[in-house]
PDB file of C-alpha atoms in Angstrom:
ATOM      1  CA  MET A  28       0.018  -0.035  -0.005  1.00 92.00           C
ATOM      2  CA  THR A  29       1.273   3.420  -0.960  1.00 97.00           C
ATOM      3  CA  THR A  30       0.857   6.454   1.252  1.00 98.00           C
ATOM      4  CA  TYR A  31       0.187   9.658  -0.632  1.00 98.00           C
ATOM      5  CA  ALA A  32       1.353  12.690   1.405  1.00 98.00           C
ATOM      6  CA  LEU A  33      -0.716  15.569   0.009  1.00 98.00           C
ATOM      7  CA  VAL A  34       0.794  19.070   0.624  1.00 98.00           C
ATOM      8  CA  PRO A  35      -1.369  22.026  -0.010  1.00 97.00           C
ATOM      9  CA  GLY A  36      -0.264  25.448  -1.379  1.00 96.00           C
ATOM     10  CA  ALA A  37      -0.335  28.924   0.099  1.00 94.00           C
ATOM     11  CA  GLY A  38      -2.604  29.137   3.113  1.00 91.00           C
ATOM     12  CA  GLY A  39      -2.007  25.427   3.899  1.00 88.00           C
ATOM     13  CA  ALA A  40      -5.601  24.196   3.810  1.00 93.00           C
ATOM     14  CA  ALA A  41      -5.743  20.417   3.614  1.00 96.00           C
ATOM     15  CA  TRP A  42      -9.375  20.944   2.465  1.00 96.00           C
ATOM     16  CA  VAL A  43      -8.135  21.478  -1.070  1.00 97.00           C
ATOM     17  CA  TRP A  44      -7.470  17.682  -1.314  1.00 98.00           C
ATOM     18  CA  HIS A  45     -10.762  16.591   0.119  1.00 97.00           C
ATOM     19  CA  ARG A  46     -12.183  15.353  -3.188  1.00 98.00           C
ATOM     20  CA  VAL A  47      -8.993  13.391  -4.041  1.00 98.00           C
ATOM     21  CA  VAL A  48      -8.452  11.636  -0.732  1.00 98.00           C
ATOM     22  CA  PRO A  49     -11.466   9.182  -0.926  1.00 98.00           C
ATOM     23  CA  LEU A  50     -10.595   8.285  -4.519  1.00 98.00           C
ATOM     24  CA  LEU A  51      -7.056   7.211  -3.491  1.00 98.00           C
ATOM     25  CA  GLU A  52      -8.429   5.359  -0.567  1.00 98.00           C
ATOM     26  CA  GLN A  53     -11.005   3.540  -2.634  1.00 98.00           C
ATOM     27  CA  ALA A  54      -8.116   2.286  -4.792  1.00 97.00           C
ATOM     28  CA  GLY A  55      -6.584   0.654  -1.731  1.00 97.00           C
ATOM     29  CA  HIS A  56      -3.982   3.290  -0.726  1.00 97.00           C
ATOM     30  CA  GLU A  57      -3.563   5.718   2.146  1.00 98.00           C
ATOM     31  CA  ALA A  58      -3.956   9.446   1.542  1.00 98.00           C
ATOM     32  CA  VAL A  59      -2.787  11.947   4.175  1.00 98.00           C
ATOM     33  CA  ALA A  60      -3.739  15.507   3.433  1.00 98.00           C
ATOM     34  CA  VAL A  61      -1.552  17.656   5.673  1.00 97.00           C
ATOM     35  CA  ASP A  62      -2.958  20.937   7.108  1.00 95.00           C
ATOM     36  CA  LEU A  63      -0.264  23.628   7.349  1.00 95.00           C
ATOM     37  CA  PRO A  64      -0.610  26.832   9.488  1.00 91.00           C
ATOM     38  CA  GLY A  65      -0.099  29.401   6.681  1.00 88.00           C
ATOM     39  CA  ASP A  66      -1.443  32.165   8.872  1.00 87.00           C
ATOM     40  CA  ASP A  67       0.905  31.499  11.793  1.00 89.00           C
ATOM     41  CA  PRO A  68       3.821  34.058  11.800  1.00 90.00           C
ATOM     42  CA  ASP A  69       5.864  31.659  13.905  1.00 88.00           C
ATOM     43  CA  GLU A  70       5.916  28.796  11.434  1.00 90.00           C
ATOM     44  CA  GLY A  71       7.517  28.621   7.970  1.00 92.00           C
ATOM     45  CA  LEU A  72       8.994  26.138   5.576  1.00 96.00           C
ATOM     46  CA  PRO A  73      10.996  24.099   8.116  1.00 96.00           C
ATOM     47  CA  GLU A  74       7.975  23.792  10.359  1.00 96.00           C
ATOM     48  CA  TYR A  75       5.775  22.850   7.421  1.00 96.00           C
ATOM     49  CA  ALA A  76       8.213  20.080   6.457  1.00 97.00           C
ATOM     50  CA  ALA A  77       8.272  18.844  10.041  1.00 97.00           C
ATOM     51  CA  ARG A  78       4.417  18.573  10.056  1.00 97.00           C
ATOM     52  CA  VAL A  79       4.464  16.539   6.848  1.00 98.00           C
ATOM     53  CA  VAL A  80       7.218  14.238   8.114  1.00 98.00           C
ATOM     54  CA  ALA A  81       5.248  13.633  11.350  1.00 98.00           C
ATOM     55  CA  ALA A  82       1.987  13.015   9.422  1.00 98.00           C
ATOM     56  CA  VAL A  83       3.608  10.031   7.570  1.00 98.00           C
ATOM     57  CA  ASP A  84       5.802   8.704  10.315  1.00 97.00           C
ATOM     58  CA  GLY A  85       6.262   4.945  10.116  1.00 95.00           C
ATOM     59  CA  ARG A  86       5.228   4.649   6.487  1.00 95.00           C
ATOM     60  CA  ASP A  87       7.608   3.051   4.041  1.00 91.00           C
ATOM     61  CA  ASP A  88       6.199   3.735   0.655  1.00 95.00           C
ATOM     62  CA  VAL A  89       5.466   7.394   0.546  1.00 98.00           C
ATOM     63  CA  VAL A  90       4.656   9.512  -2.607  1.00 98.00           C
ATOM     64  CA  LEU A  91       4.983  13.183  -1.892  1.00 98.00           C
ATOM     65  CA  VAL A  92       2.550  15.426  -3.738  1.00 98.00           C
ATOM     66  CA  GLY A  93       3.020  19.213  -3.593  1.00 98.00           C
ATOM     67  CA  GLN A  94       0.531  21.668  -4.960  1.00 98.00           C
ATOM     68  CA  SER A  95       1.446  25.224  -5.910  1.00 98.00           C
ATOM     69  CA  MET A  96       3.555  26.723  -3.059  1.00 97.00           C
ATOM     70  CA  GLY A  97       3.702  23.168  -1.578  1.00 98.00           C
ATOM     71  CA  GLY A  98       6.558  22.663  -3.982  1.00 98.00           C
ATOM     72  CA  PHE A  99       8.721  24.595  -1.551  1.00 98.00           C
ATOM     73  CA  THR A 100       7.892  22.172   1.255  1.00 98.00           C
ATOM     74  CA  VAL A 101       8.404  18.978  -0.703  1.00 98.00           C
ATOM     75  CA  PRO A 102      12.165  18.979  -1.074  1.00 98.00           C
ATOM     76  CA  LEU A 103      12.590  19.760   2.631  1.00 98.00           C
ATOM     77  CA  VAL A 104      10.501  16.615   3.482  1.00 98.00           C
ATOM     78  CA  ALA A 105      12.421  14.534   1.005  1.00 98.00           C
ATOM     79  CA  ALA A 106      15.698  15.648   2.712  1.00 97.00           C
ATOM     80  CA  ARG A 107      14.410  14.342   6.084  1.00 97.00           C
ATOM     81  CA  ARG A 108      13.002  10.988   5.210  1.00 97.00           C
ATOM     82  CA  PRO A 109      12.940   8.488   2.314  1.00 96.00           C
ATOM     83  CA  VAL A 110      10.243   8.850  -0.318  1.00 98.00           C
ATOM     84  CA  ALA A 111       9.318   6.644  -3.231  1.00 97.00           C
ATOM     85  CA  ALA A 112       8.413   9.435  -5.670  1.00 98.00           C
ATOM     86  CA  VAL A 113       7.634  13.125  -5.929  1.00 98.00           C
ATOM     87  CA  VAL A 114       4.754  14.747  -7.767  1.00 98.00           C
ATOM     88  CA  LEU A 115       4.633  18.521  -8.275  1.00 98.00           C
ATOM     89  CA  LEU A 116       1.195  19.781  -9.262  1.00 98.00           C
ATOM     90  CA  ASN A 117       0.976  23.306 -10.657  1.00 98.00           C
ATOM     91  CA  ALA A 118       3.866  23.800  -8.373  1.00 98.00           C
ATOM     92  CA  MET A 119       6.499  26.362  -7.599  1.00 98.00           C
ATOM     93  CA  VAL A 120       9.822  24.507  -8.126  1.00 98.00           C
ATOM     94  CA  PRO A 121      12.599  25.847  -6.077  1.00 98.00           C
ATOM     95  CA  LEU A 122      16.323  25.936  -6.425  1.00 98.00           C
ATOM     96  CA  PRO A 123      18.366  25.096  -3.319  1.00 98.00           C
ATOM     97  CA  GLY A 124      18.370  28.093  -1.043  1.00 98.00           C
ATOM     98  CA  GLU A 125      15.821  30.083  -3.017  1.00 98.00           C
ATOM     99  CA  THR A 126      12.913  31.780  -1.255  1.00 97.00           C
ATOM    100  CA  ALA A 127       9.406  31.606  -2.448  1.00 97.00           C
ATOM    101  CA  GLY A 128       9.478  35.434  -2.669  1.00 97.00           C
ATOM    102  CA  GLU A 129      12.430  35.268  -5.084  1.00 98.00           C
ATOM    103  CA  TRP A 130      10.899  32.587  -7.275  1.00 98.00           C
ATOM    104  CA  TRP A 131       8.330  34.811  -9.071  1.00 97.00           C
ATOM    105  CA  ASP A 132      10.949  37.054 -10.639  1.00 97.00           C
ATOM    106  CA  ALA A 133      13.511  34.243 -11.166  1.00 98.00           C
ATOM    107  CA  VAL A 134      11.156  32.289 -13.409  1.00 98.00           C
ATOM    108  CA  GLY A 135       9.281  35.188 -14.985  1.00 98.00           C
ATOM    109  CA  SER A 136       5.990  34.083 -13.468  1.00 98.00           C
ATOM    110  CA  GLU A 137       4.233  37.478 -13.708  1.00 97.00           C
ATOM    111  CA  ALA A 138       5.130  38.056 -17.378  1.00 97.00           C
ATOM    112  CA  ALA A 139       3.995  34.561 -18.270  1.00 98.00           C
ATOM    113  CA  ARG A 140       0.684  35.028 -16.466  1.00 98.00           C
ATOM    114  CA  VAL A 141      -0.045  38.361 -18.227  1.00 98.00           C
ATOM    115  CA  THR A 142       0.887  37.029 -21.635  1.00 98.00           C
ATOM    116  CA  ALA A 143      -1.420  34.066 -21.174  1.00 98.00           C
ATOM    117  CA  ALA A 144      -4.272  36.376 -19.921  1.00 98.00           C
ATOM    118  CA  ARG A 145      -4.025  38.557 -22.996  1.00 97.00           C
ATOM    119  CA  ALA A 146      -3.984  35.499 -25.314  1.00 97.00           C
ATOM    120  CA  GLY A 147      -6.936  33.921 -23.486  1.00 97.00           C
ATOM    121  CA  GLY A 148      -9.052  37.101 -23.259  1.00 97.00           C
ATOM    122  CA  TYR A 149      -9.516  37.132 -19.534  1.00 97.00           C
ATOM    123  CA  PRO A 150      -8.518  39.918 -17.071  1.00 97.00           C
ATOM    124  CA  GLU A 151      -4.815  40.473 -16.243  1.00 96.00           C
ATOM    125  CA  GLU A 152      -5.570  41.527 -12.659  1.00 95.00           C
ATOM    126  CA  VAL A 153      -5.433  38.563 -10.321  1.00 95.00           C
ATOM    127  CA  ASP A 154      -8.872  37.717  -9.036  1.00 94.00           C
ATOM    128  CA  LEU A 155      -9.911  34.583  -6.998  1.00 92.00           C
ATOM    129  CA  ASP A 156     -12.734  33.695  -9.345  1.00 94.00           C
ATOM    130  CA  VAL A 157     -10.907  34.292 -12.564  1.00 97.00           C
ATOM    131  CA  TYR A 158      -7.584  32.684 -11.649  1.00 97.00           C
ATOM    132  CA  PHE A 159      -8.447  29.947  -9.140  1.00 96.00           C
ATOM    133  CA  LEU A 160     -12.184  29.059  -9.192  1.00 95.00           C
ATOM    134  CA  HIS A 161     -13.046  29.519 -12.870  1.00 96.00           C
ATOM    135  CA  ASP A 162     -13.445  25.795 -13.434  1.00 97.00           C
ATOM    136  CA  VAL A 163     -14.520  24.754  -9.884  1.00 97.00           C
ATOM    137  CA  ASP A 164     -18.101  23.943  -9.234  1.00 96.00           C
ATOM    138  CA  PRO A 165     -19.656  26.771  -7.176  1.00 95.00           C
ATOM    139  CA  GLU A 166     -21.024  24.395  -4.553  1.00 95.00           C
ATOM    140  CA  VAL A 167     -17.577  22.885  -4.050  1.00 95.00           C
ATOM    141  CA  ALA A 168     -15.940  26.340  -3.820  1.00 92.00           C
ATOM    142  CA  ALA A 169     -18.516  27.493  -1.309  1.00 92.00           C
ATOM    143  CA  SER A 170     -17.828  24.475   0.861  1.00 91.00           C
ATOM    144  CA  GLY A 171     -14.294  25.859   1.350  1.00 86.00           C
ATOM    145  CA  GLU A 172     -15.440  28.828   3.376  1.00 80.00           C
ATOM    146  CA  GLY A 173     -13.805  28.676   6.717  1.00 74.00           C
ATOM    147  CA  HIS A 174     -10.972  26.427   5.449  1.00 80.00           C
ATOM    148  CA  GLN A 175      -8.813  28.823   3.457  1.00 79.00           C
ATOM    149  CA  ARG A 176      -6.513  31.259   5.280  1.00 83.00           C
ATOM    150  CA  PRO A 177      -3.887  33.736   4.226  1.00 84.00           C
ATOM    151  CA  GLU A 178      -0.191  32.875   3.953  1.00 88.00           C
ATOM    152  CA  VAL A 179       1.999  35.148   6.050  1.00 87.00           C
ATOM    153  CA  ASP A 180       5.328  36.538   4.877  1.00 90.00           C
ATOM    154  CA  ARG A 181       7.534  34.160   6.762  1.00 91.00           C
ATOM    155  CA  ALA A 182       7.137  31.188   4.443  1.00 91.00           C
ATOM    156  CA  PHE A 183       7.908  33.505   1.417  1.00 94.00           C
ATOM    157  CA  GLU A 184      11.033  34.919   3.115  1.00 94.00           C
ATOM    158  CA  THR A 185      12.582  31.643   4.382  1.00 92.00           C
ATOM    159  CA  PRO A 186      15.195  30.008   2.060  1.00 96.00           C
ATOM    160  CA  CYS A 187      14.359  26.503   0.930  1.00 97.00           C
ATOM    161  CA  ASP A 188      17.272  24.856   2.638  1.00 97.00           C
ATOM    162  CA  PHE A 189      17.988  21.717   0.729  1.00 98.00           C
ATOM    163  CA  GLU A 190      20.996  20.540  -1.255  1.00 97.00           C
ATOM    164  CA  ARG A 191      19.432  18.676  -4.165  1.00 96.00           C
ATOM    165  CA  TRP A 192      16.230  16.965  -5.299  1.00 97.00           C
ATOM    166  CA  PRO A 193      15.930  13.337  -4.222  1.00 96.00           C
ATOM    167  CA  ASP A 194      17.151  10.512  -6.539  1.00 96.00           C
ATOM    168  CA  VAL A 195      13.645   9.225  -7.096  1.00 97.00           C
ATOM    169  CA  PRO A 196      11.066   9.506  -9.834  1.00 97.00           C
ATOM    170  CA  ILE A 197       9.995  13.196 -10.010  1.00 98.00           C
ATOM    171  CA  HIS A 198       6.774  14.056 -11.939  1.00 98.00           C
ATOM    172  CA  ALA A 199       5.750  17.562 -12.795  1.00 98.00           C
ATOM    173  CA  VAL A 200       2.070  17.900 -13.805  1.00 98.00           C
ATOM    174  CA  ALA A 201      -0.030  20.882 -14.665  1.00 98.00           C
ATOM    175  CA  GLY A 202      -3.680  21.562 -15.013  1.00 98.00           C
ATOM    176  CA  GLU A 203      -3.975  22.309 -18.681  1.00 98.00           C
ATOM    177  CA  GLY A 204      -6.225  25.290 -17.864  1.00 97.00           C
ATOM    178  CA  ASP A 205      -4.108  26.802 -15.132  1.00 98.00           C
ATOM    179  CA  ARG A 206      -4.267  30.604 -15.439  1.00 98.00           C
ATOM    180  CA  PHE A 207      -2.096  31.435 -12.455  1.00 98.00           C
ATOM    181  CA  PHE A 208       0.929  29.333 -13.567  1.00 98.00           C
ATOM    182  CA  PRO A 209       0.259  28.898 -17.298  1.00 98.00           C
ATOM    183  CA  VAL A 210       1.355  25.570 -18.889  1.00 98.00           C
ATOM    184  CA  ASP A 211       4.190  27.120 -20.959  1.00 98.00           C
ATOM    185  CA  LEU A 212       5.748  28.568 -17.764  1.00 98.00           C
ATOM    186  CA  GLN A 213       5.440  25.280 -15.993  1.00 98.00           C
ATOM    187  CA  ARG A 214       6.864  23.251 -18.865  1.00 98.00           C
ATOM    188  CA  ARG A 215       9.965  25.554 -19.032  1.00 98.00           C
ATOM    189  CA  VAL A 216      10.505  25.495 -15.240  1.00 98.00           C
ATOM    190  CA  ALA A 217      10.168  21.722 -15.094  1.00 98.00           C
ATOM    191  CA  ARG A 218      12.734  21.253 -17.839  1.00 98.00           C
ATOM    192  CA  GLU A 219      15.192  23.813 -16.534  1.00 98.00           C
ATOM    193  CA  ARG A 220      15.069  22.974 -12.906  1.00 98.00           C
ATOM    194  CA  LEU A 221      14.180  19.280 -12.771  1.00 98.00           C
ATOM    195  CA  GLY A 222      15.097  18.062 -16.251  1.00 97.00           C
ATOM    196  CA  VAL A 223      11.698  16.447 -16.683  1.00 98.00           C
ATOM    197  CA  ASP A 224       8.845  16.885 -19.188  1.00 98.00           C
ATOM    198  CA  LEU A 225       5.527  18.326 -17.947  1.00 98.00           C
ATOM    199  CA  ASP A 226       2.460  16.038 -17.829  1.00 98.00           C
ATOM    200  CA  LEU A 227      -1.013  17.430 -18.195  1.00 98.00           C
ATOM    201  CA  VAL A 228      -4.382  16.729 -16.467  1.00 98.00           C
ATOM    202  CA  PRO A 229      -7.690  18.467 -16.974  1.00 98.00           C
ATOM    203  CA  GLY A 230      -8.419  21.501 -14.759  1.00 98.00           C
ATOM    204  CA  GLY A 231      -6.946  24.731 -13.648  1.00 98.00           C
ATOM    205  CA  HIS A 232      -4.786  25.775 -10.715  1.00 98.00           C
ATOM    206  CA  LEU A 233      -7.065  23.930  -8.299  1.00 97.00           C
ATOM    207  CA  ALA A 234      -7.365  20.783 -10.347  1.00 98.00           C
ATOM    208  CA  ALA A 235      -7.797  18.761  -7.107  1.00 98.00           C
ATOM    209  CA  LEU A 236     -11.140  20.535  -6.589  1.00 98.00           C
ATOM    210  CA  SER A 237     -12.336  20.829 -10.251  1.00 98.00           C
ATOM    211  CA  HIS A 238     -11.178  17.376 -11.658  1.00 98.00           C
ATOM    212  CA  PRO A 239     -10.424  15.103  -8.705  1.00 98.00           C
ATOM    213  CA  ARG A 240     -11.085  11.819 -10.648  1.00 98.00           C
ATOM    214  CA  GLU A 241      -8.679  12.703 -13.388  1.00 98.00           C
ATOM    215  CA  LEU A 242      -6.038  13.842 -10.888  1.00 98.00           C
ATOM    216  CA  ALA A 243      -6.453  10.794  -8.773  1.00 98.00           C
ATOM    217  CA  ALA A 244      -6.082   8.584 -11.830  1.00 98.00           C
ATOM    218  CA  TYR A 245      -2.805  10.359 -12.654  1.00 98.00           C
ATOM    219  CA  LEU A 246      -1.530   9.867  -9.117  1.00 98.00           C
ATOM    220  CA  LEU A 247      -2.458   6.158  -9.166  1.00 97.00           C
ATOM    221  CA  GLY A 248      -0.630   5.855 -12.462  1.00 96.00           C
ATOM    222  CA  VAL A 249       2.547   7.209 -10.919  1.00 91.00           C
ATOM    223  CA  VAL A 250       2.551   4.234  -8.509  1.00 81.00           C
ATOM    224  CA  ARG A 251       1.838   1.779 -11.295  1.00 71.00           C
TER     225      ARG A 251
END
């Protein structure tokens, strides 16, 4: 049995995985969605990693899945314990020692987002509905009230203190409709920083909410 350690993005709400968890469990695996205290000024990337490590303590076959800013937590977890594979979903992919605050300019994220917005004919100004919830069922989105929280500055300012990515299979996957981190950006970053090709699944930046079945199938395929 594989244990999927599901790491959320900014804000740290494990709720973002709530539609994927039962699908992985129905397939005979364990899924652990880790809640991270994104609004706590006393906790940052090292503390996030410690929480993930504690959540999967005692498991042997762990697949680490990091969504969005969760990509900055994943390599710290892999540096602390063995993992079978890494999956980065619509993720920020750090270099050793980089901060999440530095990442945006380093990869040209803002320019890529604006270019995609102009080509796609949707607003350039970042808006929750336009960039994150545009493909999420309104009832699903409404169920998240009370779960989401802001991400304080500490996690963006703390260097991602790891030496190298683990020597295990690493998969980069994007929601083909991601407006926040467009596919062309993610493909370039995956090649430059990980040396891997980008896979695609249906959905936008929050594909775990909009297309959980397709995402779960992809994650199960990683194990196969």
